[in-house]
PDB file of C-alpha atoms in Angstrom:
ATOM      1  CA  MET A 112     -13.014 153.016 -57.572  1.00 30.00           C
ATOM      2  CA  PHE A 113     -10.956 152.550 -60.702  1.00 31.00           C
ATOM      3  CA  PHE A 114      -7.811 150.444 -61.044  1.00 30.00           C
ATOM      4  CA  LEU A 115      -5.409 151.555 -63.763  1.00 35.00           C
ATOM      5  CA  LYS A 116      -1.896 150.621 -62.756  1.00 35.00           C
ATOM      6  CA  ILE A 117      -0.192 150.698 -66.119  1.00 38.00           C
ATOM      7  CA  CYS A 118      -1.103 151.722 -69.600  1.00 46.00           C
ATOM      8  CA  MET A 119       1.614 150.712 -72.038  1.00 50.00           C
ATOM      9  CA  VAL A 120       1.959 152.744 -75.183  1.00 49.00           C
ATOM     10  CA  TRP A 121       4.145 151.363 -77.973  1.00 49.00           C
ATOM     11  CA  LYS A 122       4.963 153.990 -80.532  1.00 47.00           C
ATOM     12  CA  LYS A 123       6.695 153.475 -83.913  1.00 45.00           C
ATOM     13  CA  ASN A 124       9.421 150.916 -83.283  1.00 37.00           C
ATOM     14  CA  ILE A 125      10.129 152.430 -79.874  1.00 34.00           C
ATOM     15  CA  THR A 126       8.494 151.217 -76.694  1.00 33.00           C
ATOM     16  CA  LEU A 127       7.228 153.856 -74.305  1.00 32.00           C
ATOM     17  CA  HIS A 128       5.868 153.154 -70.841  1.00 34.00           C
ATOM     18  CA  LYS A 129       3.274 155.328 -69.137  1.00 35.00           C
ATOM     19  CA  LYS A 130       2.703 154.278 -65.539  1.00 35.00           C
ATOM     20  CA  THR A 131       0.077 155.562 -63.153  1.00 35.00           C
ATOM     21  CA  ARG A 132      -0.898 154.684 -59.606  1.00 35.00           C
ATOM     22  CA  ASN A 133      -4.244 153.335 -58.500  1.00 40.00           C
ATOM     23  CA  TYR A 134      -6.540 156.350 -58.269  1.00 37.00           C
ATOM     24  CA  PRO A 135     -10.222 157.260 -58.090  1.00 43.00           C
ATOM     25  CA  MET A 136     -11.983 157.794 -61.382  1.00 46.00           C
ATOM     26  CA  LYS A 137     -12.894 161.403 -60.520  1.00 45.00           C
ATOM     27  CA  ASN A 138     -11.180 163.767 -62.993  1.00 44.00           C
ATOM     28  CA  LYS A 139      -9.283 160.814 -64.498  1.00 45.00           C
ATOM     29  CA  GLU A 140     -11.950 158.907 -66.389  1.00 52.00           C
ATOM     30  CA  ASP A 141     -11.007 160.381 -69.753  1.00 58.00           C
ATOM     31  CA  ILE A 142      -7.367 159.257 -69.650  1.00 59.00           C
ATOM     32  CA  PHE A 143      -7.791 156.784 -72.526  1.00 60.00           C
ATOM     33  CA  LYS A 144      -9.790 159.297 -74.543  1.00 64.00           C
ATOM     34  CA  ARG A 145      -7.041 161.869 -74.129  1.00 66.00           C
ATOM     35  CA  LEU A 146      -4.390 159.314 -75.079  1.00 61.00           C
ATOM     36  CA  TYR A 147      -6.354 158.331 -78.159  1.00 63.00           C
ATOM     37  CA  GLU A 148      -6.965 161.896 -79.289  1.00 68.00           C
ATOM     38  CA  SER A 149      -3.380 162.911 -78.593  1.00 64.00           C
ATOM     39  CA  PHE A 150      -1.887 160.151 -80.696  1.00 60.00           C
ATOM     40  CA  THR A 151      -4.407 160.206 -83.523  1.00 61.00           C
ATOM     41  CA  LYS A 152      -3.734 163.930 -83.985  1.00 68.00           C
ATOM     42  CA  GLU A 153      -0.133 162.979 -84.698  1.00 62.00           C
ATOM     43  CA  GLY A 154      -1.302 160.684 -87.497  1.00 62.00           C
ATOM     44  CA  GLY A 155      -0.691 156.983 -88.012  1.00 64.00           C
ATOM     45  CA  ARG A 156      -2.426 153.764 -87.043  1.00 72.00           C
ATOM     46  CA  PHE A 157      -3.829 153.024 -83.625  1.00 74.00           C
ATOM     47  CA  HIS A 158      -3.969 149.480 -82.226  1.00 77.00           C
ATOM     48  CA  ILE A 159      -4.843 147.690 -78.990  1.00 83.00           C
ATOM     49  CA  MET A 160      -3.024 144.510 -77.990  1.00 85.00           C
ATOM     50  CA  GLU A 161      -5.718 141.850 -77.827  1.00 87.00           C
ATOM     51  CA  ARG A 162      -4.167 139.144 -75.710  1.00 90.00           C
ATOM     52  CA  ARG A 163      -4.340 139.127 -71.936  1.00 90.00           C
ATOM     53  CA  VAL A 164      -0.768 139.403 -70.655  1.00 90.00           C
ATOM     54  CA  SER A 165      -0.200 140.336 -67.027  1.00 87.00           C
ATOM     55  CA  LEU A 166       1.302 143.754 -66.456  1.00 85.00           C
ATOM     56  CA  GLU A 167       4.091 142.150 -64.447  1.00 88.00           C
ATOM     57  CA  GLN A 168       4.977 139.952 -67.439  1.00 90.00           C
ATOM     58  CA  GLN A 169       4.883 142.930 -69.795  1.00 89.00           C
ATOM     59  CA  LEU A 170       7.229 144.952 -67.603  1.00 88.00           C
ATOM     60  CA  GLU A 171       9.550 141.968 -67.213  1.00 91.00           C
ATOM     61  CA  TYR A 172       9.669 141.548 -70.999  1.00 91.00           C
ATOM     62  CA  PHE A 173      10.550 145.190 -71.651  1.00 89.00           C
ATOM     63  CA  LYS A 174      13.126 145.394 -68.873  1.00 90.00           C
ATOM     64  CA  PHE A 175      14.814 142.147 -69.925  1.00 91.00           C
ATOM     65  CA  SER A 176      14.729 143.028 -73.633  1.00 89.00           C
ATOM     66  CA  SER A 177      16.208 146.459 -72.989  1.00 88.00           C
ATOM     67  CA  GLN A 178      19.134 144.915 -71.120  1.00 89.00           C
ATOM     68  CA  VAL A 179      19.691 142.316 -73.847  1.00 88.00           C
ATOM     69  CA  ARG A 180      19.743 144.926 -76.610  1.00 84.00           C
ATOM     70  CA  GLN A 181      22.102 147.202 -74.746  1.00 84.00           C
ATOM     71  CA  ASN A 182      24.596 144.369 -74.479  1.00 81.00           C
ATOM     72  CA  MET A 183      24.198 142.656 -77.852  1.00 75.00           C
ATOM     73  CA  GLY A 184      26.447 144.954 -79.903  1.00 66.00           C
ATOM     74  CA  SER A 185      26.162 145.178 -83.693  1.00 58.00           C
ATOM     75  CA  VAL A 186      23.807 142.785 -85.491  1.00 56.00           C
ATOM     76  CA  LYS A 187      25.427 140.391 -87.970  1.00 59.00           C
ATOM     77  CA  GLU A 188      23.798 139.083 -91.117  1.00 55.00           C
ATOM     78  CA  ASN A 189      23.371 135.513 -89.861  1.00 64.00           C
ATOM     79  CA  ASP A 190      22.277 136.407 -86.317  1.00 83.00           C
ATOM     80  CA  ASP A 191      18.595 135.755 -87.051  1.00 88.00           C
ATOM     81  CA  GLU A 192      19.293 132.186 -88.130  1.00 91.00           C
ATOM     82  CA  ILE A 193      21.360 131.584 -85.005  1.00 92.00           C
ATOM     83  CA  HIS A 194      18.475 132.717 -82.802  1.00 94.00           C
ATOM     84  CA  ILE A 195      15.944 130.663 -84.758  1.00 95.00           C
ATOM     85  CA  LYS A 196      18.096 127.558 -84.206  1.00 94.00           C
ATOM     86  CA  ASN A 197      18.327 128.402 -80.526  1.00 94.00           C
ATOM     87  CA  LEU A 198      14.534 128.614 -80.254  1.00 95.00           C
ATOM     88  CA  LYS A 199      14.155 125.282 -82.032  1.00 95.00           C
ATOM     89  CA  ASN A 200      16.738 123.609 -79.812  1.00 95.00           C
ATOM     90  CA  SER A 201      15.041 121.594 -77.071  1.00 92.00           C
ATOM     91  CA  GLN A 202      18.248 121.831 -75.002  1.00 95.00           C
ATOM     92  CA  SER A 203      18.133 125.633 -74.838  1.00 95.00           C
ATOM     93  CA  THR A 204      16.964 127.078 -71.532  1.00 95.00           C
ATOM     94  CA  ASN A 205      13.981 129.409 -71.303  1.00 95.00           C
ATOM     95  CA  ASP A 206      16.282 132.318 -70.456  1.00 93.00           C
ATOM     96  CA  GLU A 207      18.351 131.617 -73.571  1.00 94.00           C
ATOM     97  CA  LYS A 208      15.172 131.519 -75.637  1.00 96.00           C
ATOM     98  CA  LYS A 209      13.979 134.785 -74.102  1.00 94.00           C
ATOM     99  CA  VAL A 210      17.207 136.415 -75.282  1.00 93.00           C
ATOM    100  CA  SER A 211      16.608 135.143 -78.815  1.00 94.00           C
ATOM    101  CA  LEU A 212      12.995 136.309 -78.807  1.00 95.00           C
ATOM    102  CA  SER A 213      14.012 139.769 -77.601  1.00 92.00           C
ATOM    103  CA  ILE A 214      16.495 140.106 -80.461  1.00 92.00           C
ATOM    104  CA  LEU A 215      14.259 138.637 -83.182  1.00 94.00           C
ATOM    105  CA  ALA A 216      11.528 141.091 -82.174  1.00 92.00           C
ATOM    106  CA  LEU A 217      13.631 143.835 -83.797  1.00 88.00           C
ATOM    107  CA  SER A 218      13.961 142.055 -87.144  1.00 89.00           C
ATOM    108  CA  LYS A 219      12.429 143.676 -90.211  1.00 87.00           C
ATOM    109  CA  GLN A 220      12.176 140.483 -92.224  1.00 90.00           C
ATOM    110  CA  ILE A 221       8.784 138.951 -93.014  1.00 94.00           C
ATOM    111  CA  LYS A 222      10.158 135.429 -92.569  1.00 94.00           C
ATOM    112  CA  ILE A 223      11.022 136.245 -88.940  1.00 94.00           C
ATOM    113  CA  TYR A 224       7.488 137.504 -88.334  1.00 95.00           C
ATOM    114  CA  ARG A 225       6.078 134.257 -89.759  1.00 96.00           C
ATOM    115  CA  PHE A 226       8.463 132.244 -87.615  1.00 96.00           C
ATOM    116  CA  LEU A 227       7.375 134.132 -84.487  1.00 96.00           C
ATOM    117  CA  GLU A 228       3.716 133.581 -85.407  1.00 96.00           C
ATOM    118  CA  ASN A 229       4.306 129.834 -85.516  1.00 96.00           C
ATOM    119  CA  PHE A 230       6.411 129.907 -82.367  1.00 96.00           C
ATOM    120  CA  VAL A 231       3.590 131.608 -80.443  1.00 95.00           C
ATOM    121  CA  GLN A 232       1.264 128.749 -81.441  1.00 95.00           C
ATOM    122  CA  GLU A 233       3.844 126.083 -80.633  1.00 95.00           C
ATOM    123  CA  THR A 234       4.504 127.478 -77.152  1.00 94.00           C
ATOM    124  CA  ASP A 235       0.836 128.048 -76.269  1.00 92.00           C
ATOM    125  CA  GLY A 236       0.264 127.217 -72.611  1.00 90.00           C
ATOM    126  CA  THR A 237       3.962 127.158 -71.739  1.00 93.00           C
ATOM    127  CA  GLU A 238       6.092 129.572 -69.723  1.00 91.00           C
ATOM    128  CA  LEU A 239       7.301 131.159 -72.972  1.00 94.00           C
ATOM    129  CA  SER A 240       3.843 131.719 -74.444  1.00 94.00           C
ATOM    130  CA  ASP A 241       3.267 135.338 -73.327  1.00 93.00           C
ATOM    131  CA  TRP A 242       6.910 136.226 -73.919  1.00 94.00           C
ATOM    132  CA  ALA A 243       6.702 134.974 -77.492  1.00 95.00           C
ATOM    133  CA  TYR A 244       3.475 136.918 -78.039  1.00 95.00           C
ATOM    134  CA  MET A 245       5.108 140.117 -76.791  1.00 93.00           C
ATOM    135  CA  ALA A 246       8.021 139.583 -79.178  1.00 94.00           C
ATOM    136  CA  LEU A 247       5.593 138.968 -82.048  1.00 94.00           C
ATOM    137  CA  THR A 248       3.685 142.158 -81.258  1.00 91.00           C
ATOM    138  CA  GLU A 249       6.850 144.246 -81.070  1.00 90.00           C
ATOM    139  CA  ASN A 250       8.006 142.749 -84.374  1.00 91.00           C
ATOM    140  CA  ARG A 251       4.649 143.633 -85.962  1.00 90.00           C
ATOM    141  CA  ILE A 252       5.099 147.258 -84.896  1.00 86.00           C
ATOM    142  CA  ALA A 253       8.583 147.380 -86.426  1.00 86.00           C
ATOM    143  CA  LEU A 254       7.386 145.829 -89.702  1.00 89.00           C
ATOM    144  CA  GLU A 255       4.304 148.016 -90.080  1.00 85.00           C
ATOM    145  CA  PHE A 256       6.378 151.128 -89.511  1.00 84.00           C
ATOM    146  CA  GLU A 257       9.081 149.906 -91.889  1.00 82.00           C
ATOM    147  CA  PHE A 258       6.725 149.148 -94.777  1.00 82.00           C
ATOM    148  CA  SER A 259       4.083 151.851 -94.358  1.00 79.00           C
ATOM    149  CA  GLY A 260       6.122 154.706 -92.957  1.00 75.00           C
ATOM    150  CA  GLU A 261       3.119 155.458 -90.728  1.00 74.00           C
ATOM    151  CA  ARG A 262       3.353 155.981 -87.003  1.00 76.00           C
ATOM    152  CA  GLN A 263       2.271 152.786 -85.233  1.00 76.00           C
ATOM    153  CA  ILE A 264       0.688 153.195 -81.815  1.00 76.00           C
ATOM    154  CA  TYR A 265      -0.130 150.180 -79.632  1.00 76.00           C
ATOM    155  CA  ILE A 266      -1.805 150.324 -76.229  1.00 80.00           C
ATOM    156  CA  SER A 267      -1.775 147.297 -73.975  1.00 81.00           C
ATOM    157  CA  SER A 268      -3.354 146.582 -70.610  1.00 85.00           C
ATOM    158  CA  GLY A 269      -3.480 143.510 -68.405  1.00 88.00           C
ATOM    159  CA  LEU A 270      -6.890 142.449 -69.748  1.00 92.00           C
ATOM    160  CA  GLY A 271      -6.143 143.173 -73.408  1.00 90.00           C
ATOM    161  CA  GLY A 272      -8.848 144.150 -75.852  1.00 91.00           C
ATOM    162  CA  LYS A 273     -10.162 143.760 -79.369  1.00 90.00           C
ATOM    163  CA  GLY A 274     -10.084 146.129 -82.330  1.00 86.00           C
ATOM    164  CA  HIS A 275     -10.252 149.643 -80.840  1.00 84.00           C
ATOM    165  CA  LYS A 276     -11.862 148.415 -77.621  1.00 90.00           C
ATOM    166  CA  LEU A 277     -10.254 147.733 -74.254  1.00 90.00           C
ATOM    167  CA  ARG A 278     -11.425 144.983 -71.925  1.00 94.00           C
ATOM    168  CA  PHE A 279     -12.633 145.906 -68.428  1.00 93.00           C
ATOM    169  CA  HIS A 280     -13.858 143.958 -65.414  1.00 95.00           C
ATOM    170  CA  VAL A 281     -16.733 145.707 -63.602  1.00 95.00           C
ATOM    171  CA  VAL A 282     -18.147 144.777 -60.196  1.00 96.00           C
ATOM    172  CA  LEU A 283     -21.375 146.238 -58.752  1.00 96.00           C
ATOM    173  CA  PHE A 284     -22.413 145.666 -55.138  1.00 95.00           C
ATOM    174  CA  ALA A 285     -25.704 145.128 -53.343  1.00 94.00           C
ATOM    175  CA  SER A 286     -26.561 147.991 -50.998  1.00 92.00           C
ATOM    176  CA  GLN A 287     -27.764 145.577 -48.311  1.00 88.00           C
ATOM    177  CA  SER A 288     -26.313 142.399 -46.820  1.00 86.00           C
ATOM    178  CA  ASP A 289     -29.254 140.378 -48.157  1.00 87.00           C
ATOM    179  CA  SER A 290     -29.066 138.499 -51.454  1.00 92.00           C
ATOM    180  CA  PHE A 291     -30.528 140.048 -54.583  1.00 95.00           C
ATOM    181  CA  LEU A 292     -34.195 139.238 -55.088  1.00 95.00           C
ATOM    182  CA  ASP A 293     -35.350 137.723 -58.380  1.00 96.00           C
ATOM    183  CA  TYR A 294     -36.938 140.935 -59.630  1.00 96.00           C
ATOM    184  CA  GLN A 295     -33.747 142.859 -58.795  1.00 97.00           C
ATOM    185  CA  ARG A 296     -31.649 140.390 -60.780  1.00 97.00           C
ATOM    186  CA  LYS A 297     -33.947 140.838 -63.758  1.00 97.00           C
ATOM    187  CA  ILE A 298     -33.772 144.637 -63.565  1.00 97.00           C
ATOM    188  CA  ILE A 299     -29.954 144.566 -63.439  1.00 97.00           C
ATOM    189  CA  ARG A 300     -29.746 142.127 -66.325  1.00 97.00           C
ATOM    190  CA  ASP A 301     -32.216 144.033 -68.487  1.00 97.00           C
ATOM    191  CA  GLU A 302     -30.711 147.459 -67.800  1.00 97.00           C
ATOM    192  CA  LEU A 303     -27.161 146.346 -68.603  1.00 96.00           C
ATOM    193  CA  ALA A 304     -28.351 144.577 -71.746  1.00 96.00           C
ATOM    194  CA  PHE A 305     -30.052 147.796 -72.834  1.00 96.00           C
ATOM    195  CA  ALA A 306     -27.585 150.497 -71.736  1.00 95.00           C
ATOM    196  CA  LEU A 307     -24.238 149.008 -72.756  1.00 96.00           C
ATOM    197  CA  PRO A 308     -24.774 147.796 -76.351  1.00 95.00           C
ATOM    198  CA  LYS A 309     -26.343 151.101 -77.419  1.00 93.00           C
ATOM    199  CA  ARG A 310     -23.035 152.734 -76.468  1.00 94.00           C
ATOM    200  CA  ASP A 311     -21.096 150.179 -78.522  1.00 95.00           C
ATOM    201  CA  ILE A 312     -19.999 148.269 -75.422  1.00 96.00           C
ATOM    202  CA  ASP A 313     -19.841 144.491 -75.815  1.00 96.00           C
ATOM    203  CA  ILE A 314     -20.703 142.277 -72.837  1.00 97.00           C
ATOM    204  CA  GLU A 315     -18.402 139.242 -72.834  1.00 96.00           C
ATOM    205  CA  ARG A 316     -19.431 137.831 -69.484  1.00 95.00           C
ATOM    206  CA  PHE A 317     -22.243 138.589 -67.058  1.00 96.00           C
ATOM    207  CA  THR A 318     -22.665 136.985 -63.627  1.00 95.00           C
ATOM    208  CA  ILE A 319     -24.951 137.793 -60.688  1.00 96.00           C
ATOM    209  CA  GLU A 320     -23.886 136.376 -57.325  1.00 95.00           C
ATOM    210  CA  ASP A 321     -25.766 136.777 -54.042  1.00 94.00           C
ATOM    211  CA  GLN A 322     -24.446 140.253 -53.256  1.00 94.00           C
ATOM    212  CA  TYR A 323     -22.535 141.437 -56.297  1.00 95.00           C
ATOM    213  CA  VAL A 324     -22.643 141.588 -60.083  1.00 97.00           C
ATOM    214  CA  GLU A 325     -19.680 140.911 -62.386  1.00 96.00           C
ATOM    215  CA  ILE A 326     -19.427 141.932 -66.010  1.00 97.00           C
ATOM    216  CA  VAL A 327     -16.514 141.743 -68.431  1.00 97.00           C
ATOM    217  CA  ILE A 328     -16.896 144.260 -71.242  1.00 96.00           C
ATOM    218  CA  LEU A 329     -15.152 145.472 -74.383  1.00 95.00           C
ATOM    219  CA  MET A 330     -15.383 149.244 -74.454  1.00 91.00           C
ATOM    220  CA  PRO A 331     -14.368 151.841 -77.057  1.00 88.00           C
ATOM    221  CA  ILE A 332     -11.309 153.669 -75.848  1.00 81.00           C
ATOM    222  CA  THR A 333     -13.091 157.039 -75.956  1.00 80.00           C
ATOM    223  CA  THR A 334     -16.031 155.963 -73.773  1.00 84.00           C
ATOM    224  CA  PHE A 335     -16.684 157.470 -70.330  1.00 84.00           C
ATOM    225  CA  ILE A 336     -17.539 154.215 -68.578  1.00 86.00           C
ATOM    226  CA  ARG A 337     -17.909 155.771 -65.116  1.00 88.00           C
ATOM    227  CA  LYS A 338     -20.915 157.865 -66.139  1.00 90.00           C
ATOM    228  CA  ILE A 339     -22.527 154.937 -67.968  1.00 93.00           C
ATOM    229  CA  ILE A 340     -22.253 152.647 -64.934  1.00 94.00           C
ATOM    230  CA  ARG A 341     -23.556 155.378 -62.634  1.00 94.00           C
ATOM    231  CA  ASP A 342     -26.555 155.852 -64.948  1.00 95.00           C
ATOM    232  CA  VAL A 343     -27.216 152.093 -64.911  1.00 96.00           C
ATOM    233  CA  ILE A 344     -27.114 152.033 -61.112  1.00 96.00           C
ATOM    234  CA  ALA A 345     -29.403 155.073 -60.875  1.00 96.00           C
ATOM    235  CA  GLU A 346     -31.916 153.489 -63.239  1.00 96.00           C
ATOM    236  CA  CYS A 347     -31.930 150.209 -61.305  1.00 97.00           C
ATOM    237  CA  ASN A 348     -32.259 151.997 -57.989  1.00 97.00           C
ATOM    238  CA  GLN A 349     -35.521 153.608 -59.062  1.00 96.00           C
ATOM    239  CA  TYR A 350     -36.996 150.240 -58.124  1.00 94.00           C
ATOM    240  CA  GLY A 351     -35.689 150.013 -54.558  1.00 92.00           C
ATOM    241  CA  ASN A 352     -32.141 151.371 -54.033  1.00 93.00           C
ATOM    242  CA  PHE A 353     -30.637 147.882 -54.023  1.00 95.00           C
ATOM    243  CA  LEU A 354     -27.257 148.789 -55.626  1.00 96.00           C
ATOM    244  CA  LEU A 355     -24.426 150.759 -54.063  1.00 93.00           C
ATOM    245  CA  ASP A 356     -23.343 153.815 -56.006  1.00 90.00           C
ATOM    246  CA  THR A 357     -19.699 152.775 -55.584  1.00 89.00           C
ATOM    247  CA  PHE A 358     -18.259 150.115 -57.877  1.00 92.00           C
ATOM    248  CA  ILE A 359     -15.006 148.679 -59.191  1.00 92.00           C
ATOM    249  CA  ILE A 360     -13.657 148.900 -62.716  1.00 91.00           C
ATOM    250  CA  SER A 361     -10.322 147.275 -63.593  1.00 89.00           C
ATOM    251  CA  ASN A 362      -8.389 146.920 -66.826  1.00 88.00           C
ATOM    252  CA  GLU A 363      -5.454 145.327 -65.036  1.00 87.00           C
ATOM    253  CA  LYS A 364      -7.006 141.968 -64.160  1.00 89.00           C
ATOM    254  CA  GLU A 365     -10.250 140.234 -63.298  1.00 92.00           C
ATOM    255  CA  LEU A 366     -10.673 140.317 -59.555  1.00 91.00           C
ATOM    256  CA  GLY A 367     -11.053 136.859 -58.048  1.00 92.00           C
ATOM    257  CA  LYS A 368     -13.998 135.748 -55.950  1.00 91.00           C
ATOM    258  CA  LYS A 369     -11.971 136.041 -52.747  1.00 92.00           C
ATOM    259  CA  GLU A 370     -10.872 139.600 -53.583  1.00 92.00           C
ATOM    260  CA  ILE A 371     -14.459 140.657 -54.235  1.00 92.00           C
ATOM    261  CA  GLU A 372     -15.670 138.997 -51.037  1.00 88.00           C
ATOM    262  CA  ASN A 373     -12.951 140.873 -49.118  1.00 88.00           C
ATOM    263  CA  VAL A 374     -14.361 144.149 -50.438  1.00 86.00           C
ATOM    264  CA  LEU A 375     -17.814 143.065 -49.257  1.00 84.00           C
ATOM    265  CA  GLU A 376     -16.442 142.232 -45.809  1.00 82.00           C
ATOM    266  CA  GLU A 377     -14.687 145.591 -45.530  1.00 80.00           C
ATOM    267  CA  ARG A 378     -17.950 147.310 -46.447  1.00 71.00           C
ATOM    268  CA  LYS A 379     -19.678 145.620 -43.507  1.00 61.00           C
ATOM    269  CA  LEU A 380     -17.105 146.846 -40.960  1.00 50.00           C
TER     270      LEU A 380
END
């Protein structure tokens, strides 16, 4: 099972949205590879948004910003300063600040980029934090295109990424209702530690619970993760068939403990 609800592609200084439904990995596992190859053939720089921003928040930002820009009319020379003052004003509402962020995101002035950088830090942990980060990222795209003339391509997902790698949450399940035995835990740990790094996949987090395994990974965008995970499971199962050959991979969010336990319960029915 593979969850890929939305893959956002930001191109030049225009934002494009590519939306897909939840679907099985079969015949779809190379979607990121095809995206990467398609855009790199066109030339330009390819980036992945690193921060984790929920897909709902991303869609809200783009929808809101689009409405603001349609209604804002022509931009005046001192508009940037007005919006900076609004963002600094403690009496301004969050909605008013969101309007200002949406407009400043289009600026092609370095000083606005530096201001947004600082504003992201100042609002860390607040309701405006992700919104400010989205505005900063959109402004970076506009600036890089303006100064380099190169096509700028950004891909974002709910779990973010790093460099040219996307972050994924992977869950493997025990084939039986019993807890993993100690030797089985060691085999899983050793096989993942061997198989993933040699394919340039970074393991950020690794957890073995009684009946499931969680890993959070950073994976090159061109990697076929489904085959790699299947190979890992097959290798482990040479020592007792203790892993199911079905698994979950998500780049939308990390599934919570309750969600994973619900999958286990459904499997028992």
